[in-house]
Coordinates of C-alpha atoms in Angstrom, one line a residue:
M1 CA 2.1 -14.3 17.6
T2 CA 1.2 -17.8 16.5
D3 CA 2.0 -19.2 13.1
E4 CA -0.9 -19.3 10.6
T5 CA -1.6 -20.2 7.0
F6 CA -4.1 -18.3 4.9
W7 CA -5.5 -20.0 1.8
C8 CA -6.4 -17.6 -1.0
E9 CA -8.8 -18.6 -3.7
N10 CA -6.9 -16.2 -5.9
A11 CA -3.9 -14.0 -5.1
W12 CA -2.1 -11.1 -6.8
L13 CA 1.5 -12.3 -7.0
D14 CA 4.2 -10.4 -8.9
G15 CA 1.7 -8.7 -11.2
E16 CA -0.4 -11.8 -12.0
V17 CA -3.4 -13.6 -10.6
V18 CA -2.6 -17.0 -9.3
Q19 CA -5.2 -19.6 -8.1
S20 CA -5.1 -21.6 -4.9
V21 CA -2.3 -19.9 -3.0
A22 CA -1.4 -20.7 0.6
V23 CA 0.4 -17.9 2.5
S24 CA 2.2 -18.9 5.7
V25 CA 2.8 -16.3 8.3
S26 CA 4.9 -16.0 11.4
D27 CA 5.5 -13.0 13.7
G28 CA 3.8 -10.7 11.2
R29 CA 5.9 -11.7 8.2
I30 CA 5.2 -14.0 5.2
T31 CA 7.4 -17.1 5.6
A32 CA 6.2 -19.2 2.6
I33 CA 4.0 -19.0 -0.4
E34 CA 2.7 -22.2 -2.0
T35 CA 0.7 -22.1 -5.3
G36 CA -1.7 -24.9 -6.2
A37 CA -2.3 -25.6 -2.5
P38 CA -5.3 -27.3 -1.1
P39 CA -7.7 -25.2 1.0
V40 CA -7.0 -24.6 4.6
A41 CA -10.5 -24.7 6.1
S42 CA -9.9 -22.4 9.1
R43 CA -8.4 -19.5 7.1
L44 CA -10.2 -19.3 3.8
L45 CA -9.8 -16.0 1.9
N46 CA -12.2 -16.0 -1.1
G47 CA -12.2 -13.7 -4.1
L48 CA -9.0 -12.0 -5.0
V49 CA -6.4 -11.4 -2.3
I50 CA -4.2 -8.4 -2.9
P51 CA -1.4 -6.8 -0.7
G52 CA -2.4 -4.2 1.8
L53 CA -3.5 -0.8 0.4
A54 CA -1.6 2.3 1.5
N55 CA -3.4 5.6 2.1
A56 CA -0.3 7.9 1.6
H57 CA -2.1 11.1 2.5
S58 CA -4.6 11.6 5.3
H59 CA -5.9 14.4 7.4
A60 CA -8.0 12.4 9.9
F61 CA -10.0 15.3 11.3
H62 CA -11.2 16.3 7.8
R63 CA -13.5 13.3 7.9
A64 CA -15.8 15.4 10.0
L65 CA -16.3 17.7 7.0
R66 CA -17.8 15.0 4.7
S67 CA -21.0 16.3 3.0
R68 CA -20.9 19.5 5.0
T69 CA -18.7 21.3 2.5
Q70 CA -21.0 20.2 -0.4
R71 CA -23.8 22.5 0.7
D72 CA -22.6 25.7 -1.1
R73 CA -20.7 26.4 -4.2
G74 CA -17.7 27.8 -2.4
S75 CA -14.0 27.3 -3.2
F76 CA -10.9 25.8 -1.7
W77 CA -10.7 28.8 0.6
T78 CA -14.3 28.6 1.9
W79 CA -13.7 24.9 2.5
R80 CA -10.6 25.8 4.5
K81 CA -12.7 28.1 6.7
L82 CA -14.9 25.2 7.8
M83 CA -11.8 23.0 8.2
Y84 CA -10.4 25.6 10.6
Q85 CA -13.6 25.6 12.6
T86 CA -13.4 21.9 13.0
A87 CA -9.7 22.0 14.0
G88 CA -10.5 24.6 16.7
Q89 CA -12.8 22.2 18.5
L90 CA -10.5 19.2 18.9
T91 CA -9.0 18.1 22.1
P92 CA -6.5 15.1 22.4
E93 CA -9.3 12.9 23.8
R94 CA -11.8 13.9 21.0
Y95 CA -9.1 13.5 18.4
R96 CA -8.3 10.0 19.5
V97 CA -11.9 9.0 19.3
L98 CA -12.5 10.5 15.9
A99 CA -9.2 9.2 14.4
T100 CA -9.9 5.7 15.8
A101 CA -13.2 5.6 13.9
V102 CA -11.6 7.1 10.7
Y103 CA -8.7 4.6 10.7
A104 CA -11.2 1.8 11.3
E105 CA -13.1 3.0 8.3
M106 CA -9.8 2.8 6.4
A107 CA -9.2 -0.8 7.6
L108 CA -12.6 -1.8 6.4
A109 CA -11.6 -0.4 3.0
G110 CA -8.5 -2.6 2.9
I111 CA -6.0 0.0 4.0
T112 CA -3.2 -1.4 6.2
A113 CA -1.0 1.7 6.4
V114 CA -1.8 5.3 6.6
G115 CA 0.3 8.4 6.2
E116 CA -1.1 11.0 8.6
F117 CA -0.1 14.6 7.5
H118 CA -0.3 15.9 11.1
Y119 CA -0.2 19.6 11.8
L120 CA -2.8 20.0 14.6
H121 CA -0.1 20.1 17.3
H122 CA -1.0 22.4 20.2
D123 CA -3.9 23.7 22.3
V124 CA -6.1 26.6 21.6
G125 CA -4.2 29.8 21.0
G126 CA -1.0 27.8 20.3
R127 CA -0.4 27.0 24.0
R128 CA 1.6 23.8 24.4
Y129 CA 0.2 20.8 26.2
A130 CA 2.2 19.5 29.2
D131 CA 3.3 16.9 26.7
P132 CA 3.9 18.9 23.5
N133 CA 3.2 15.8 21.4
E134 CA -0.1 14.9 23.0
M135 CA -2.1 15.3 19.8
G136 CA 0.4 13.2 17.8
K137 CA 0.3 10.5 20.5
A138 CA -3.5 10.5 20.2
L139 CA -3.1 9.6 16.6
V140 CA -0.6 6.8 17.4
A141 CA -3.1 5.4 19.9
A142 CA -5.9 5.7 17.4
A143 CA -4.0 3.7 14.7
S144 CA -3.2 1.0 17.3
D145 CA -6.8 0.8 18.3
A146 CA -7.9 0.5 14.7
G147 CA -5.2 -2.1 13.9
V148 CA -3.4 -0.2 11.1
R149 CA 0.2 0.9 10.7
L150 CA 0.9 4.6 11.0
T151 CA 3.4 6.9 9.4
L152 CA 3.0 10.1 11.4
L153 CA 4.2 12.8 9.1
D154 CA 4.7 15.5 11.7
T155 CA 4.2 18.8 9.8
C156 CA 6.2 22.0 10.0
Y157 CA 3.8 25.0 9.7
L158 CA 5.2 28.4 10.5
R159 CA 3.4 31.2 8.7
S160 CA 0.1 31.9 7.0
G161 CA 1.2 32.8 3.5
L162 CA 3.9 33.4 1.0
D163 CA 4.0 37.1 2.0
G164 CA 5.5 36.0 5.3
A165 CA 2.4 36.9 7.4
P166 CA 2.4 35.2 10.8
L167 CA -0.1 32.5 11.7
A168 CA -3.6 33.9 11.8
E169 CA -5.4 34.3 15.1
G170 CA -7.7 31.3 15.8
P171 CA -7.2 27.6 15.0
Q172 CA -4.1 28.3 12.8
Q173 CA -2.2 29.2 16.0
R174 CA -2.4 25.5 17.0
F175 CA -0.3 24.5 14.0
G176 CA 2.9 26.4 14.7
D177 CA 6.2 25.7 16.5
G178 CA 7.7 29.2 15.9
T179 CA 10.8 28.0 13.9
A180 CA 11.8 24.9 12.1
T181 CA 14.4 24.3 14.8
G182 CA 11.6 24.4 17.4
W183 CA 9.6 22.0 15.2
A184 CA 12.6 19.6 15.0
E185 CA 13.2 19.7 18.8
R186 CA 9.6 18.7 19.4
V187 CA 9.6 16.0 16.9
D188 CA 12.8 14.5 18.3
G189 CA 10.9 14.1 21.5
L190 CA 8.0 12.4 19.8
R191 CA 10.3 10.0 17.9
R192 CA 12.0 9.0 21.2
D193 CA 8.7 8.4 22.9
V194 CA 7.3 6.1 20.2
E195 CA 10.4 4.4 19.0
S196 CA 9.3 1.1 20.7
E197 CA 6.1 1.1 18.6
A198 CA 6.8 -1.4 15.8
Q199 CA 3.8 -0.2 13.7
V200 CA 4.7 3.5 13.8
I201 CA 7.1 5.5 11.8
V202 CA 7.6 9.2 12.6
G203 CA 8.3 11.1 9.4
A204 CA 8.4 14.8 8.4
A205 CA 6.4 17.1 6.4
I206 CA 6.6 20.7 5.1
H207 CA 3.0 21.9 5.0
S208 CA 3.5 23.9 1.8
V209 CA 5.6 26.7 0.3
R210 CA 3.0 29.0 1.8
A211 CA 3.5 27.8 5.4
V212 CA 7.3 27.3 5.6
P213 CA 9.8 30.0 4.5
P214 CA 12.6 28.9 2.2
S215 CA 15.2 29.6 4.9
E216 CA 13.5 27.0 7.1
M217 CA 12.9 24.3 4.6
G218 CA 16.4 22.9 4.7
I219 CA 16.1 22.2 8.5
V220 CA 13.1 20.0 7.9
A221 CA 14.8 18.2 5.0
A222 CA 17.9 17.7 7.0
W223 CA 15.9 16.2 9.9
A224 CA 14.4 13.7 7.5
D225 CA 17.8 12.8 6.0
T226 CA 19.3 12.4 9.5
H227 CA 16.6 10.0 10.6
D228 CA 16.1 8.2 7.2
A229 CA 12.5 9.3 7.4
P230 CA 9.9 10.0 4.7
L231 CA 9.4 13.7 3.9
H232 CA 6.1 14.9 2.4
V233 CA 4.9 18.3 1.2
H234 CA 1.7 19.8 -0.3
S235 CA 2.8 21.2 -3.6
S236 CA 1.2 23.0 -6.6
E237 CA -2.3 22.1 -5.6
Q238 CA -3.9 25.4 -6.5
T239 CA -3.1 27.7 -9.5
A240 CA -3.4 30.6 -7.0
E241 CA -0.5 29.0 -5.0
V242 CA 1.6 28.7 -8.1
D243 CA 0.9 32.2 -9.3
E244 CA 1.7 33.7 -5.9
C245 CA 4.9 31.7 -5.6
V246 CA 6.1 33.0 -9.0
A247 CA 5.2 36.5 -8.0
V248 CA 7.0 36.4 -4.7
H249 CA 10.0 34.1 -5.5
N250 CA 10.1 34.3 -9.3
C251 CA 9.8 30.5 -9.5
T252 CA 7.3 27.7 -9.2
P253 CA 6.7 25.8 -5.9
T254 CA 8.6 22.8 -7.3
A255 CA 11.6 25.0 -8.2
L256 CA 11.6 26.6 -4.7
L257 CA 11.6 23.2 -3.1
R258 CA 14.4 22.1 -5.4
D259 CA 16.5 25.1 -4.6
N260 CA 16.1 24.5 -0.9
G261 CA 17.1 20.8 -0.9
V262 CA 13.7 19.4 -0.4
L263 CA 13.3 17.2 -3.6
G264 CA 14.7 13.7 -3.5
R265 CA 14.0 10.0 -3.2
R266 CA 12.5 10.2 0.3
T267 CA 10.3 13.1 -0.7
T268 CA 6.6 12.9 -1.8
A269 CA 5.0 15.9 -3.4
V270 CA 1.3 15.7 -2.5
H271 CA -1.1 16.8 -5.3
A272 CA 1.5 18.1 -7.8
T273 CA -1.4 19.2 -10.0
H274 CA -0.1 22.2 -11.7
L275 CA 3.5 21.5 -12.9
T276 CA 5.6 22.9 -15.7
D277 CA 7.7 20.8 -18.0
E278 CA 10.7 21.9 -16.0
D279 CA 9.0 20.9 -12.7
I280 CA 8.4 17.4 -14.1
A281 CA 12.0 17.2 -15.2
D282 CA 13.2 18.3 -11.8
M283 CA 11.1 15.7 -10.1
D284 CA 12.3 12.9 -12.4
R285 CA 15.9 13.9 -12.1
T286 CA 15.7 13.8 -8.3
A287 CA 13.4 10.7 -8.2
T288 CA 10.9 12.7 -6.1
G289 CA 7.6 10.9 -5.6
V290 CA 4.1 12.2 -5.9
C291 CA 0.8 11.4 -4.2
F292 CA -2.4 12.0 -6.1
C293 CA -5.6 12.4 -4.2
P294 CA -8.2 12.5 -7.0
T295 CA -11.4 12.5 -4.9
T296 CA -10.1 15.6 -3.0
E297 CA -8.8 17.2 -6.1
R298 CA -12.2 16.8 -7.7
D299 CA -14.0 17.9 -4.6
L300 CA -12.1 21.1 -4.3
G301 CA -12.0 21.8 -8.1
D302 CA -8.2 21.7 -8.1
G303 CA -7.7 20.3 -11.6
I304 CA -6.1 17.2 -13.2
G305 CA -2.5 16.5 -12.6
P306 CA 0.0 15.1 -15.2
A307 CA -0.3 11.5 -14.2
T308 CA 1.3 9.9 -17.3
A309 CA 4.3 12.1 -17.2
L310 CA 4.9 11.5 -13.5
L311 CA 4.4 7.7 -13.8
A312 CA 7.1 7.7 -16.5
G313 CA 9.5 9.3 -14.1
R314 CA 11.8 7.7 -11.4
G315 CA 9.8 8.7 -8.4
L316 CA 7.1 6.7 -6.6
F317 CA 3.5 7.3 -7.6
S318 CA 1.1 6.8 -4.7
L319 CA -2.5 7.6 -3.7
G320 CA -4.3 9.1 -0.8
S321 CA -7.8 10.0 0.3
D322 CA -6.6 13.3 1.9
S323 CA -9.8 15.1 3.1
H324 CA -11.8 11.8 3.0
A325 CA -14.6 13.0 0.7
V326 CA -14.7 9.2 0.4
I327 CA -12.3 6.6 1.8
D328 CA -11.9 4.2 -1.1
L329 CA -8.4 3.5 -2.6
F330 CA -10.0 1.7 -5.6
E331 CA -11.9 4.9 -6.4
E332 CA -8.6 6.9 -6.1
A333 CA -6.8 4.4 -8.4
R334 CA -9.4 4.3 -11.2
A335 CA -9.9 8.1 -11.0
V336 CA -6.3 8.6 -12.1
E337 CA -7.0 6.8 -15.4
L338 CA -10.6 8.1 -15.8
D339 CA -9.5 11.7 -15.3
E340 CA -6.8 11.1 -18.0
R341 CA -9.5 9.8 -20.3
L342 CA -11.5 13.0 -19.8
A343 CA -8.5 15.3 -20.3
R344 CA -7.1 13.5 -23.3
R345 CA -10.2 11.9 -24.8
E346 CA -8.4 8.5 -25.0
R347 CA -8.9 5.2 -23.2
G348 CA -6.6 2.6 -21.8
I349 CA -3.8 5.0 -20.9
I350 CA -2.7 3.6 -17.5
S351 CA -3.0 -0.1 -16.9
A352 CA -4.9 -1.6 -14.0
A353 CA -1.7 -3.3 -12.8
T354 CA 0.1 0.1 -12.6
L355 CA -2.8 1.6 -10.7
L356 CA -2.9 -1.3 -8.3
D357 CA 0.8 -0.9 -7.7
A358 CA 0.2 2.7 -6.9
A359 CA -2.4 1.8 -4.3
T360 CA -0.2 -0.9 -2.7
A361 CA 3.6 -1.1 -3.1
A362 CA 4.3 2.5 -4.1
G363 CA 2.2 3.9 -1.3
Q364 CA 3.7 1.6 1.3
H365 CA 7.2 2.5 0.2
A366 CA 6.4 6.3 0.2
L367 CA 5.4 5.8 3.9
G368 CA 8.6 4.1 4.8
W369 CA 7.5 0.5 4.7
P370 CA 9.7 -1.0 2.0
D371 CA 8.9 -4.6 3.0
A372 CA 5.1 -4.1 2.5
G373 CA 2.9 -3.8 -0.5
A374 CA 3.6 -7.1 -2.2
L375 CA 2.8 -10.7 -1.3
R376 CA 6.3 -12.2 -1.0
V377 CA 8.4 -14.1 1.4
G378 CA 9.9 -11.9 4.1
G379 CA 7.4 -9.1 3.6
H380 CA 4.8 -7.8 5.9
A381 CA 1.9 -10.2 6.2
D382 CA -0.8 -7.8 4.8
L383 CA -3.5 -9.5 2.9
V384 CA -6.7 -8.0 1.7
A385 CA -9.5 -10.2 0.3
V386 CA -11.8 -8.5 -2.3
D387 CA -15.2 -10.1 -3.1
T388 CA -15.3 -10.9 -6.9
R389 CA -18.9 -12.0 -6.7
S390 CA -20.5 -8.9 -5.3
I391 CA -23.2 -6.9 -7.2
R392 CA -20.4 -4.7 -8.5
T393 CA -17.8 -7.3 -9.4
A394 CA -19.9 -10.3 -10.4
G395 CA -19.0 -11.6 -13.8
G396 CA -15.7 -9.6 -14.0
G397 CA -13.6 -12.4 -12.6
A398 CA -10.6 -12.3 -10.3
T399 CA -8.7 -9.7 -12.4
A400 CA -6.8 -6.5 -11.6
E401 CA -9.2 -4.8 -14.1
N402 CA -12.3 -5.9 -12.1
I403 CA -10.7 -4.8 -8.8
V404 CA -9.5 -1.4 -10.0
F405 CA -12.4 -0.4 -12.3
A406 CA -15.4 -2.0 -10.7
A407 CA -14.8 -2.8 -7.0
S408 CA -15.4 -0.5 -4.1
A409 CA -14.3 -0.4 -0.5
A410 CA -17.6 -2.2 0.3
D411 CA -16.2 -5.3 -1.5
V412 CA -13.4 -5.8 1.0
T413 CA -14.3 -8.8 3.1
D414 CA -11.1 -9.6 5.1
V415 CA -8.0 -7.6 6.1
I416 CA -4.9 -9.0 7.7
V417 CA -2.3 -6.5 9.0
D418 CA 1.1 -7.9 10.0
G419 CA -0.6 -11.3 10.4
R420 CA -3.5 -10.1 12.6
H421 CA -7.1 -10.4 11.4
V422 CA -8.4 -6.8 11.6
V423 CA -11.5 -7.2 9.4
T424 CA -13.4 -10.4 9.1
E425 CA -16.4 -10.9 6.8
G426 CA -16.7 -7.2 6.4
R427 CA -16.7 -6.3 10.1
H428 CA -13.9 -4.7 12.1
V429 CA -12.7 -7.0 14.8
G430 CA -12.0 -4.3 17.4
L431 CA -14.8 -1.8 16.5
P432 CA -17.9 -3.8 15.5
D433 CA -20.0 -0.7 14.5
V434 CA -17.7 1.7 12.8
G435 CA -20.6 3.7 11.4
D436 CA -22.0 4.4 14.9
A437 CA -18.5 5.3 16.1
L438 CA -18.2 7.9 13.3
V439 CA -21.6 9.3 14.1
R440 CA -20.7 9.8 17.8
A441 CA -17.2 11.1 17.1
I442 CA -18.3 13.6 14.4
G443 CA -21.3 14.7 16.4
C444 CA -18.9 16.1 18.9
Q445 CA -17.1 18.2 16.3
L446 CA -19.7 20.1 14.3

């Protein structure tokens, strides 16, 4: 990879906007940052350049559900029925095509790393493919095609509910590995097969307290510890889940995860919407992170999580687009503050700088990329240029407030991932018509 220098009209450096910044790059890393630098004509990045955004929670195939689940009143559970129908139609080939288009849409939105919460492992009826990780490898190939880094959070999914019922007949059979030990053996093979992929991390996930018995949770957590890998888990998303957990185990989902060794610095609890004071204290004490997905939590009517209490803790606070009702990390970021305003009837609770950090550095770290998410020497050369003169941002200036509270994914003009230009002037370099690719891919699914 050749050495390059990118000149930024404005750049977000160490929590401040700095004008006229030259960022030198070699082998995918930032080698120098010069402020007050003259423009470099061949690599001009206008507007405000921020670090790469991180989508810490994604289900790529859920993109096929966009707008379709809005047709009826429904609930989380009716939404899940349509999701299962979609999962039942995917083959490895179709999944790669769909995920490539979805990840390209993310790249256009300024996302340079995605955490894919991957549980669609096997063929129809739960039959294993000749390569038991063929679906996971389809996602690895898709991320490479789209030009983004991937943390493949391979998900353990063993049962259909807290009552211990087996996986239901139909698409849910495709999710299971029988036991956590069986899951770990399969994921060991995946990790070996992709270890040469510099832009891929294989992490672990426990789908939820519904899907993995307490006796099996420790095996997944131990695998993550052994491999120094991220560990994610859906937790406390629905009040029904919390109530059932209390009824069956006499404790909340967070307490159940705590008692089975799942909480900790490498762990991210996704949603964490309905927490008790004791849950919040446990997460703080263990430095367990959280990932809020406000557009999904709104879409499904989940509720508003305790953002300020969790931001005050020691764990990372990251963001994800989850089911991809929209793919826009600026919208996810501002939603955290705006939901707080509605719940508390106050303004200015969480700063734009804090929200921008959640969308960049915290998310990258939660996905296992500690050298990403900030423009600094030695870090990943991820640069995202946001137009500060668009119809949405004009007059607001090159400020964090303008980016977080006014900009949208459509204002991203250029995206550099590990020193490679993936998006130029609002167009994806490798997939010029992402909209058409999505139409064709989704048309195959529903």
